[in-house]
Coordinates of C-alpha atoms in Angstrom, one line a residue:
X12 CA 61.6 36.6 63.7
X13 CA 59.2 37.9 61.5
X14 CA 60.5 38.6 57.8
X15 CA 59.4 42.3 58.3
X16 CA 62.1 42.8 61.0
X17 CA 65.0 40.6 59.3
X18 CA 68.1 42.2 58.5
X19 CA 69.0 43.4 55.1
X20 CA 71.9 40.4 54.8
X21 CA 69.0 38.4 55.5
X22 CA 66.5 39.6 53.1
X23 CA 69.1 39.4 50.2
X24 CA 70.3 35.6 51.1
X25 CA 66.6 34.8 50.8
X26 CA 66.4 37.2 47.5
X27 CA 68.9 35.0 45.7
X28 CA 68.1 31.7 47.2
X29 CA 64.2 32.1 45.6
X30 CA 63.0 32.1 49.0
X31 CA 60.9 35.4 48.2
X32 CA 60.5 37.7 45.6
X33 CA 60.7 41.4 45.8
X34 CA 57.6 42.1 44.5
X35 CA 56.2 39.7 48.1
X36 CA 58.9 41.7 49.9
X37 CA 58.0 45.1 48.6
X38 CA 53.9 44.1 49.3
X39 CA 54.8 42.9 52.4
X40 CA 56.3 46.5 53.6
X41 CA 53.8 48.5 52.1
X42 CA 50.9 46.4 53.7
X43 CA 53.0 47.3 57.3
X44 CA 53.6 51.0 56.5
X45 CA 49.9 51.4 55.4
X46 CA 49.0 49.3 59.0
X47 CA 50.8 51.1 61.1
X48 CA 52.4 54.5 60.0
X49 CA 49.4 56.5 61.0
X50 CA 50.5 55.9 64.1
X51 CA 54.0 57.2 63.6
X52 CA 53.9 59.1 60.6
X53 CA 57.5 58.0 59.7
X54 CA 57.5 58.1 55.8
X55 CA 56.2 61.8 54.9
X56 CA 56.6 61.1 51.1
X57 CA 55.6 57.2 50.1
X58 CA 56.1 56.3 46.5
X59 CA 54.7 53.0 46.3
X60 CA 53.7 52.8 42.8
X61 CA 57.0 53.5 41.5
X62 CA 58.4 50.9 44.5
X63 CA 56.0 48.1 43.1
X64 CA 57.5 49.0 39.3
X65 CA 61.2 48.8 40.8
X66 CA 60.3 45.1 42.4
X67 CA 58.8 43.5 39.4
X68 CA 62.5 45.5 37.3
X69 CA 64.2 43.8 40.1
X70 CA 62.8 40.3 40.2
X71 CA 63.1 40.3 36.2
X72 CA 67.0 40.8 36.6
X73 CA 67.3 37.8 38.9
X74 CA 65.9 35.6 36.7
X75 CA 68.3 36.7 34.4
X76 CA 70.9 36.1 36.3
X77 CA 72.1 39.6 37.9
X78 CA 72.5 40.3 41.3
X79 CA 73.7 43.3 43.0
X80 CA 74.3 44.1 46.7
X81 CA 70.5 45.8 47.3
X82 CA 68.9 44.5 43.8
X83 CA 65.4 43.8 45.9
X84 CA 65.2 45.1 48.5
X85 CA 63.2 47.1 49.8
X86 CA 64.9 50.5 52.0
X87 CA 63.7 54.4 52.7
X88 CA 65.2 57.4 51.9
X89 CA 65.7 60.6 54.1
X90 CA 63.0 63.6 52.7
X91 CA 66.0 66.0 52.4
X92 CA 67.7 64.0 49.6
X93 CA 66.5 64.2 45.8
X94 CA 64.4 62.3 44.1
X95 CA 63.4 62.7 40.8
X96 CA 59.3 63.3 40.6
X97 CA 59.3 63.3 44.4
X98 CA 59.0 66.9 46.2
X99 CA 62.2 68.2 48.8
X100 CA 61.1 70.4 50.8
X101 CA 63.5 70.4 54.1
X102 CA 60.0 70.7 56.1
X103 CA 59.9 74.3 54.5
X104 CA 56.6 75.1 54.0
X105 CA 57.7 77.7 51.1
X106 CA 59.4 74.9 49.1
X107 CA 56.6 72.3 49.8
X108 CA 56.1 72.4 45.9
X109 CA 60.0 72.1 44.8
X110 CA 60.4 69.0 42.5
X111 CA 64.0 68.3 41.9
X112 CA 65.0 67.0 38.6
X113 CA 66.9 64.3 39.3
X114 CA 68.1 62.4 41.7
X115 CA 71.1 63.0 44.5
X116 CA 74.0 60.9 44.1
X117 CA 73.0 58.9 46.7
X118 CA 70.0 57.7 45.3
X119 CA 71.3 57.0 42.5
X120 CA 74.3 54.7 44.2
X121 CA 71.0 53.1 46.2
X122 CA 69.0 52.2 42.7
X123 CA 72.4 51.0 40.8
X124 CA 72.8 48.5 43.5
X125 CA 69.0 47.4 42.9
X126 CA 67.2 48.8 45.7
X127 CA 63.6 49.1 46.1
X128 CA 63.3 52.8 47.1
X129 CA 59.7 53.0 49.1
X130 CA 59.7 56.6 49.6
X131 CA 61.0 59.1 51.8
X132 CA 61.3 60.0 55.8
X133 CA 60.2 62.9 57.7
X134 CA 62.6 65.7 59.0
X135 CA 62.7 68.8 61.2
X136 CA 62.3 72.4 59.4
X137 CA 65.2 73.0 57.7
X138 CA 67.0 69.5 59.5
X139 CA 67.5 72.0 62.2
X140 CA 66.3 70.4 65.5
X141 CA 66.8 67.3 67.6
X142 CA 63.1 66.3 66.7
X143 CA 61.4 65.9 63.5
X144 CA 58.5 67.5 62.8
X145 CA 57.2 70.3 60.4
X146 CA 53.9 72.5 58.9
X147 CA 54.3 70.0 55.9
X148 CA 54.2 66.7 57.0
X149 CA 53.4 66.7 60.8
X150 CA 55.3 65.3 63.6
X151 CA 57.2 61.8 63.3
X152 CA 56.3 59.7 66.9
X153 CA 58.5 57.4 68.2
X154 CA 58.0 53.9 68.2
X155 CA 58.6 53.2 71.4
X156 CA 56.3 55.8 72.4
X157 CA 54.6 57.8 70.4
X158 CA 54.2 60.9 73.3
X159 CA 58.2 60.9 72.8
X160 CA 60.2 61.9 69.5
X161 CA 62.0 59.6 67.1
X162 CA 64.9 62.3 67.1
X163 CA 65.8 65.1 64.4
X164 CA 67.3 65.3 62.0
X165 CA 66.7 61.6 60.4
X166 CA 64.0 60.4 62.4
X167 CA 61.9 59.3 60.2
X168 CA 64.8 56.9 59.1
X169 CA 65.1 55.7 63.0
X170 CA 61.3 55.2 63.4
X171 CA 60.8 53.2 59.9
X172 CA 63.3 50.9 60.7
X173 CA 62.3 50.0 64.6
X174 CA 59.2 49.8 62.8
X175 CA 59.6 47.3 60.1
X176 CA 59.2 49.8 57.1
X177 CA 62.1 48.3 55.7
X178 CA 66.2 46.8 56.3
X179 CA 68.0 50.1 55.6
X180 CA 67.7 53.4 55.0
X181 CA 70.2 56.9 54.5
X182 CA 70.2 60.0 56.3
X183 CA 72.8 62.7 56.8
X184 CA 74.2 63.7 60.2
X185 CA 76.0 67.5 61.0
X186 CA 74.3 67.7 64.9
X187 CA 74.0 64.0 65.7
X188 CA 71.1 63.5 63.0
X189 CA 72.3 60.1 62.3
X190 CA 73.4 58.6 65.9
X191 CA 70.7 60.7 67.8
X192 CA 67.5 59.3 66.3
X193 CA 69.2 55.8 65.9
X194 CA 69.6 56.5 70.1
X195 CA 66.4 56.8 70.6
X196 CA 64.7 54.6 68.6
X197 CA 66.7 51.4 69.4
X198 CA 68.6 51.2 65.7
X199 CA 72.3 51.5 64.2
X200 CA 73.1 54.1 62.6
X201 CA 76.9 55.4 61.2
X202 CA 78.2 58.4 60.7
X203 CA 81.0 57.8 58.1
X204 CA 84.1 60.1 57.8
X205 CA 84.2 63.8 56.5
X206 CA 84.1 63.3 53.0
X207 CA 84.1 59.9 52.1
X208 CA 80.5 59.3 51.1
X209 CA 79.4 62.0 48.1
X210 CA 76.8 65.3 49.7
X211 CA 75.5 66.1 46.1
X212 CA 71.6 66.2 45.8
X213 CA 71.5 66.4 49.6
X214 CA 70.8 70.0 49.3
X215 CA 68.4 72.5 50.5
X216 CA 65.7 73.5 48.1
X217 CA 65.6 75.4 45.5
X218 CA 69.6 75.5 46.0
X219 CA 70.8 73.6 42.5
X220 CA 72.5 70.0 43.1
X221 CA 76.1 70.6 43.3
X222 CA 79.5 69.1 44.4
X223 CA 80.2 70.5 47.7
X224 CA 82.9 70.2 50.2
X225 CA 81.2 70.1 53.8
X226 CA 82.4 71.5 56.4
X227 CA 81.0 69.5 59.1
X228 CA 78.3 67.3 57.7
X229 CA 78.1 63.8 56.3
X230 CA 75.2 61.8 54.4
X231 CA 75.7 58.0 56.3
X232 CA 73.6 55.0 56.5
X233 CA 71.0 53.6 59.2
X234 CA 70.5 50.0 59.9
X235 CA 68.8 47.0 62.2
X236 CA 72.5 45.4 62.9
X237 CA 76.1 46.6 62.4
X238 CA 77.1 44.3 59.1
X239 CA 73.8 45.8 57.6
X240 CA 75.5 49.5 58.0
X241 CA 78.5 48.1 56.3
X242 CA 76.4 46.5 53.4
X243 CA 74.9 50.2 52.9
X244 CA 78.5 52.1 53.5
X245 CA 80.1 50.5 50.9
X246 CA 77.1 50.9 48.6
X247 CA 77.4 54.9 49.7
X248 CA 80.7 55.4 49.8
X249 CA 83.2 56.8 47.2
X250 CA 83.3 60.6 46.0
X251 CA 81.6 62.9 43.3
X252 CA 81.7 61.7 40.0
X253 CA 81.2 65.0 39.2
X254 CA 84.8 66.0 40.7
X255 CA 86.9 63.0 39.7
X256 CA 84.6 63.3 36.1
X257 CA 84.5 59.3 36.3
X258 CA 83.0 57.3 39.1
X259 CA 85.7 56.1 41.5
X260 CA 85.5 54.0 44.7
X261 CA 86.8 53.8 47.4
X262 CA 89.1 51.0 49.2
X263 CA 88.6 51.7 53.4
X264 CA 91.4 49.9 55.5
X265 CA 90.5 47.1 57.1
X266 CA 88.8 47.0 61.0
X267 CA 92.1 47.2 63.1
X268 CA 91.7 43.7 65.0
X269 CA 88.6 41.2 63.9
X270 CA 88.4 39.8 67.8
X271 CA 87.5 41.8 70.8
X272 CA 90.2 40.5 73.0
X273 CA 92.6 42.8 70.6
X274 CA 91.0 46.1 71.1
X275 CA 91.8 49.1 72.9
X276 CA 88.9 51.1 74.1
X277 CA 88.6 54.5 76.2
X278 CA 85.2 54.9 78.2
X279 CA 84.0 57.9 78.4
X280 CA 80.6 58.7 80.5
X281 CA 80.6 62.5 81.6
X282 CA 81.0 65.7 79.8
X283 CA 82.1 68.7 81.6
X284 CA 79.8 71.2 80.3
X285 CA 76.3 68.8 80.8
X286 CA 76.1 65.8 83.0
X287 CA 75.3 62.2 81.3
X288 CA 71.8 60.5 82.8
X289 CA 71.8 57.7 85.0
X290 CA 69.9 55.6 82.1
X291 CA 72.6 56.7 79.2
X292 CA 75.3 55.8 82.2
X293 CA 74.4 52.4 82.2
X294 CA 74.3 51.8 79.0
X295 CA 77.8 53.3 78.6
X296 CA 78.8 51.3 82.0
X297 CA 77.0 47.8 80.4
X298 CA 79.2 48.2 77.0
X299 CA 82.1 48.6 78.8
X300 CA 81.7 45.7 80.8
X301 CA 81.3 43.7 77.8
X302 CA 84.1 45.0 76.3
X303 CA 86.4 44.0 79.6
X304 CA 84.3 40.6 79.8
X305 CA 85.8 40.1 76.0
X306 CA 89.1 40.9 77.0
X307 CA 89.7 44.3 75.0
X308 CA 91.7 47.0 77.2
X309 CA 89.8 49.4 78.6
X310 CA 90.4 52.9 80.2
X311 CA 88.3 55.1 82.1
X312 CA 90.4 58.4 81.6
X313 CA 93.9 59.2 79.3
X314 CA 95.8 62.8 79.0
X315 CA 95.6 61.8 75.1
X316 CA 92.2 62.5 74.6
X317 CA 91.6 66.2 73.4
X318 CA 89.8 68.6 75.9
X319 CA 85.8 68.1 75.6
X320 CA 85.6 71.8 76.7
X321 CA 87.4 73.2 73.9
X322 CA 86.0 70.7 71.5
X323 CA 82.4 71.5 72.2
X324 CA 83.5 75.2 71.6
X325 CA 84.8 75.0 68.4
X326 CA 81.7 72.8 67.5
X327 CA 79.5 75.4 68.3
X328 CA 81.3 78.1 66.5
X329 CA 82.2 75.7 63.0
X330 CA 78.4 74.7 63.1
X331 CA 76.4 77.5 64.0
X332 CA 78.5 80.5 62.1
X333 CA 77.2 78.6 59.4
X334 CA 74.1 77.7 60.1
X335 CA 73.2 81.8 59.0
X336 CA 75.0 81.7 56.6
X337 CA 71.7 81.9 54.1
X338 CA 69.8 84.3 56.9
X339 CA 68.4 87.3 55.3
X340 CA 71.1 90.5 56.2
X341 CA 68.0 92.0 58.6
X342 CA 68.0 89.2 60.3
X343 CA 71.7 88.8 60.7
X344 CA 71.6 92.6 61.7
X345 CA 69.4 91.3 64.4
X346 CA 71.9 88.8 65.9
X347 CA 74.3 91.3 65.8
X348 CA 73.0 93.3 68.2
X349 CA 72.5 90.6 70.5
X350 CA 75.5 89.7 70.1
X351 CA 77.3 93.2 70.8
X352 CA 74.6 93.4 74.2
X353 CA 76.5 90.1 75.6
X354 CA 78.5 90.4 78.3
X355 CA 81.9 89.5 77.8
X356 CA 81.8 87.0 81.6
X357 CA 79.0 84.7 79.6
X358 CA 80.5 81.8 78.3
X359 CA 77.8 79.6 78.3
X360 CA 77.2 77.4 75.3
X361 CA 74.0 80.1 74.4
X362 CA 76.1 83.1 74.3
X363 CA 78.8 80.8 72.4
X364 CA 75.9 79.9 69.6
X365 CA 75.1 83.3 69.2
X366 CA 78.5 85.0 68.8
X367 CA 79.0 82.3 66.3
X368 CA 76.6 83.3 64.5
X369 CA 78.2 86.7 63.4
X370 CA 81.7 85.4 63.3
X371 CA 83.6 87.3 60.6
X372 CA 86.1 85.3 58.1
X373 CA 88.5 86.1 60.4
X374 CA 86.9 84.8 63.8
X375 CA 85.6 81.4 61.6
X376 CA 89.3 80.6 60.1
X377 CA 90.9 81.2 64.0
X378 CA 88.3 78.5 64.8
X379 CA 89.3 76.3 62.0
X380 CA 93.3 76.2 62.7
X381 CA 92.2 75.2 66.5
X382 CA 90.3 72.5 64.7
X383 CA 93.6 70.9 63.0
X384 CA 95.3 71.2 66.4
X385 CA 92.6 68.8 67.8
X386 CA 92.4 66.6 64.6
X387 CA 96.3 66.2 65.2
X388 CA 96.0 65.5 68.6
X389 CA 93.3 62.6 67.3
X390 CA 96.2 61.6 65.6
X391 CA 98.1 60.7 68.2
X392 CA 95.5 59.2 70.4
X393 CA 94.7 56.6 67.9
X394 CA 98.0 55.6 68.3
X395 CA 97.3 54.3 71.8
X396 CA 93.1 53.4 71.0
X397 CA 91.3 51.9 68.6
X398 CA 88.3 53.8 69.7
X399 CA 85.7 55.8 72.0
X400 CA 82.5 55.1 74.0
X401 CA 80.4 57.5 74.9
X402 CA 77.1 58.7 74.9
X403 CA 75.2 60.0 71.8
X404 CA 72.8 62.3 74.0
X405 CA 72.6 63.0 78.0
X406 CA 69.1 61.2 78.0
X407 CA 66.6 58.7 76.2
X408 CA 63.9 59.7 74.2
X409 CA 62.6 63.3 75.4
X410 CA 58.6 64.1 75.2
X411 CA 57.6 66.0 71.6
X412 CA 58.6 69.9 73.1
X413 CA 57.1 72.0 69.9
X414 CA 57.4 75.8 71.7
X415 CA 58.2 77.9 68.6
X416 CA 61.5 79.2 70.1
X417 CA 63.8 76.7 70.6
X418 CA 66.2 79.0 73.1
X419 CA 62.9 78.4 75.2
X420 CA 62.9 74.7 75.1
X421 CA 64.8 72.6 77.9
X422 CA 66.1 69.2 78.4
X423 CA 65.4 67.3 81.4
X424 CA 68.4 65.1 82.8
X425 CA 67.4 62.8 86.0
X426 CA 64.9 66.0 87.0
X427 CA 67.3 69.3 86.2
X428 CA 66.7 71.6 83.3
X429 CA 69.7 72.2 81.1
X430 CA 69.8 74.4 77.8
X431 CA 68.1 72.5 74.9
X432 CA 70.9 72.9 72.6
X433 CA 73.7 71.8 75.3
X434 CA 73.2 68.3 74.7
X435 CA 74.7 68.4 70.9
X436 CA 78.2 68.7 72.8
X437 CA 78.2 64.8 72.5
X438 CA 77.5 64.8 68.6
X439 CA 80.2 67.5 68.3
X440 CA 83.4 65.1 69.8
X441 CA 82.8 63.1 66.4
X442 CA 81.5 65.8 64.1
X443 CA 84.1 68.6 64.9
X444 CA 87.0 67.0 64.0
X445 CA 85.4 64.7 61.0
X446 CA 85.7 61.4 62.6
X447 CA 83.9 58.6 62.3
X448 CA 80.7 57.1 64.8
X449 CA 78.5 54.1 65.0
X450 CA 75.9 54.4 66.7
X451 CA 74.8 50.9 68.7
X452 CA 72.0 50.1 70.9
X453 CA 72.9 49.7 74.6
X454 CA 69.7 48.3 76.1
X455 CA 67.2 50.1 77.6
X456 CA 66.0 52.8 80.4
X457 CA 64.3 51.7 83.6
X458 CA 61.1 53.0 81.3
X459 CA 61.9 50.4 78.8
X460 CA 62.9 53.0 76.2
X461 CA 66.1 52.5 74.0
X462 CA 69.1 54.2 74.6
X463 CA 72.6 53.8 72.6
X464 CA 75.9 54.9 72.5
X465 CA 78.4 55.5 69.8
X466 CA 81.8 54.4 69.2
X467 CA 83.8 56.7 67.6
X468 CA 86.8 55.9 65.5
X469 CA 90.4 56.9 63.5
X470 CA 89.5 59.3 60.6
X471 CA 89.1 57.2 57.1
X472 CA 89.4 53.8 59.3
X473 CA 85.6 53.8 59.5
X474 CA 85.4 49.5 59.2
X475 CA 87.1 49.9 63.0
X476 CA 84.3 51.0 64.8
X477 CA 81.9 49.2 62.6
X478 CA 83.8 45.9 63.1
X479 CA 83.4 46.5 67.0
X480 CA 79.7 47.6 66.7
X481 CA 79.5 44.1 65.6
X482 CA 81.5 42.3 68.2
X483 CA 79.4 44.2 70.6
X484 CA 76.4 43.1 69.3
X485 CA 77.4 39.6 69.6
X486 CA 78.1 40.0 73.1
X487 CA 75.0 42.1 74.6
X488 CA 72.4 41.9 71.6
X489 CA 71.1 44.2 69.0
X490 CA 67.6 45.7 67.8
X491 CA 64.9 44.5 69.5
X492 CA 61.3 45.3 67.9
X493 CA 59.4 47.6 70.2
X494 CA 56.2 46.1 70.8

């Protein structure tokens, strides 16, 4: 394999054996962003000068002796984080000049471990959308093909990496933003735990960089292979130093078993409220096989597992009540009286968003004590599983759909039109309660275009499903390099 496309654990045994340099590793990147990102328009901010300066800092602390987990190598960074000198913007056209004094906590976790930051990734406006494009930058194109998206909210992330623009990279995930892009471009991607990797700096602009407590979302890293998420989780993970006023890490459980045979996995296809496409189908059914091939225990259906319908419901109403939450008050007036004109038969998942979005404290903390009901009843299904497959999205990679209002915007599954929102339900099964996902490639549609599930795990036991996104990868293959 070419070095462009090794994998981060890779790159850094070469790093330290003298094999290469980083300044030849950073070149060597830059050279195949500057070849071939006009094509996909993947890194929206590039900051190669300062990359180049980071390289030749990095290669002079190997030679005297210091080594670090990234100190190297060469990795991308999601626009919406920030960087010091470098604009965030959120693909909002009114903050396209917003410079950020310094750097999100994240970044600087990535350049204390001696990373070689390249510059940054393209997002949707406002990381709102299941596609990534914006007046700022343009649209990001998928890889694979470039008439289809790379996935929103971090798919510039998804698209660097299938491409070769370096190992790693971060993004954040609240809708899917992490698995959905990884999905459809063919990489791995991990959504970590509520809470257990710091938010701060990961904020929209000109909002000051604060310690937050999320409600739903999560900042996680992307990846080629499943040990190259871990490398990057435990570089990421740990909480605000601005909260515990001294940095303090954190010590993750172990993986529950390190062989296959030991696991205990449900399968999960079909959701009731959209149906799952033949092509994401089989790649549920072909991970499943492998799992029974391996000898792990596999079910197709338990009483334990909390009702989809009800999750996907309080998804909606957690995520999109505040979603507004910074609307102007005309425009929340507006929504109002949309809202009022429902009628009260319509439970779709539409009429669901939009009554969320006016939900009064009182509506929003009703949802939220139904939440702890299903993170209890979480509880007790990991007593019997180790984990969940299921699909990330109904479908591969959809064709770049750019109509101006997204209510008007559909999503094809094996030729029927469904709601363009609808197929977030899957994110939500994860993102509602605050567990965590890893997203792994599962092969490939009869089109040849990636598709991936995610394996979702026990809340703070994050090295569980990473460990088995690794066994899996042994048994049915990784990242393949689109051609």
């Amino acid at each position: 394999m070419e070095r462009i496309f090794q994998t981060a654990e890779e790159l850094m045994a070469a790093l330290r054996a003298g094999e290469v340099t980083s300044v030849e590793l950073t070149d060597e990147v830059i050279a195949r962003i500057e070849r071939d990102d006009v094509a996909l328009n993947a890194i929206c901010v590039p900051d190669f000068d300062r990359a180049r300066a980071a390289a030749r800092e990095a290669d002079r602390a190997r030679a005297r002796g210091e080594d670090r987990p990234l100190l190297g190598l060469p990795v991308t960074v999601k626009e919406s984080y920030n960087i010091a000198g470098l604009p965030t913007t959120w693909g909002m056209p009114p903050h396209r000049d917003f410079l950020p004094a310094e750097d999100a906590v994240q970044v600087t976790r990535l350049k204390d471990a001696g990373a070689v930051i390249l510059g940054k990734t393209n997002v949707p406006l406002g990381l709102q959308d299941i596609q990534s494009f914006n007046e700022i930058y343009g649209t990001t194109n998928n890889p694979w093909d470039h008439s289809r998206t790379s996935g929103g909210s971090s798919g510039g992330s998804a698209a660097a990496l299938a491409a070769g623009f370096g190992s790693l990279s971060i993004g954040s995930d609240i809708a899917g933003s992490l698995r959905t892009p990884a999905h459809f471009c063919g990489v791995y991607a991990h959504k970590p735990t509520l809470g257990l990797a710091a938010y701060r700096g990961m904020t929209p602009p000109p909002a000051p960089a604060l310690p937050t407590e999320s409600d739903l979302a999560v900042v996680g890293p992307m990846a080629r292979t499943a040990r190259d998420l871990t490398l990057l989780l435990d570089v990421m993970a740990g909480p605000d130093p601005l909260t515990f006023g001294v940095a303090h890490r954190v010590t993750l459980p172990p993986a529950r078993h390190e062989r296959l045979s030991d696991f205990r996995v449900l399968v999960v296809d079909d959701h009731p409220l959209i149906p799952s496409g033949a092509a994401v189908r089989a790649g549920v059914n072909r991970v499943a096989d492998a799992l029974a091939d391996g000898g792990a225990r596999v079910a197709r259906h338990s009483p334990l597992l909390p009702d989809l319908t009800e999750s996907a419901l309080l998804y909606t109403q957690l995520m999109f009540s505040s979603s507004v939450a910074r609307f102007p008050i005309e425009t929340y007036e507006q929504l109002r009286i949309h809202a009022a004109a429902l009628s009260a038969d319509d439970r779709s998942l539409d009429a669901e968003r939009l009554r969320a979005m006016v939900f009064s404290l009182h509506d929003w903390l009703a949802a939220n004590n139904r939440r702890e009901l299903h993170r209890h009843a979480w509880r007790q299904f990991f007593k019997e599983f180790d984990a969940v497959v299921c699909p990330i999205t109904p479908t591969p990679a959809f064709p770049h759909d750019h109509d101006p209002d997204p209510l008007r915007r559909r999503i094809d599954i094996d030729g029927v039109e469904y709601p363009y929102f609808d197929q977030l339900v899957w994110a939500g099964v994860a993102t509602m309660p605050g567990l965590p996902a890893t997203a792994v490639p599962a092969g490939r549609s009869p089109e040849g275009l990636p598709v991936g599930v995610q394996l979702i795990g026990p809340m703070f036991e994050d090295r569980t499903p990473l460990r088995l996104a690794e066994l899996l990868e042994q048994e049915i293959g990784g990242f393949q390099a689109p051609e």
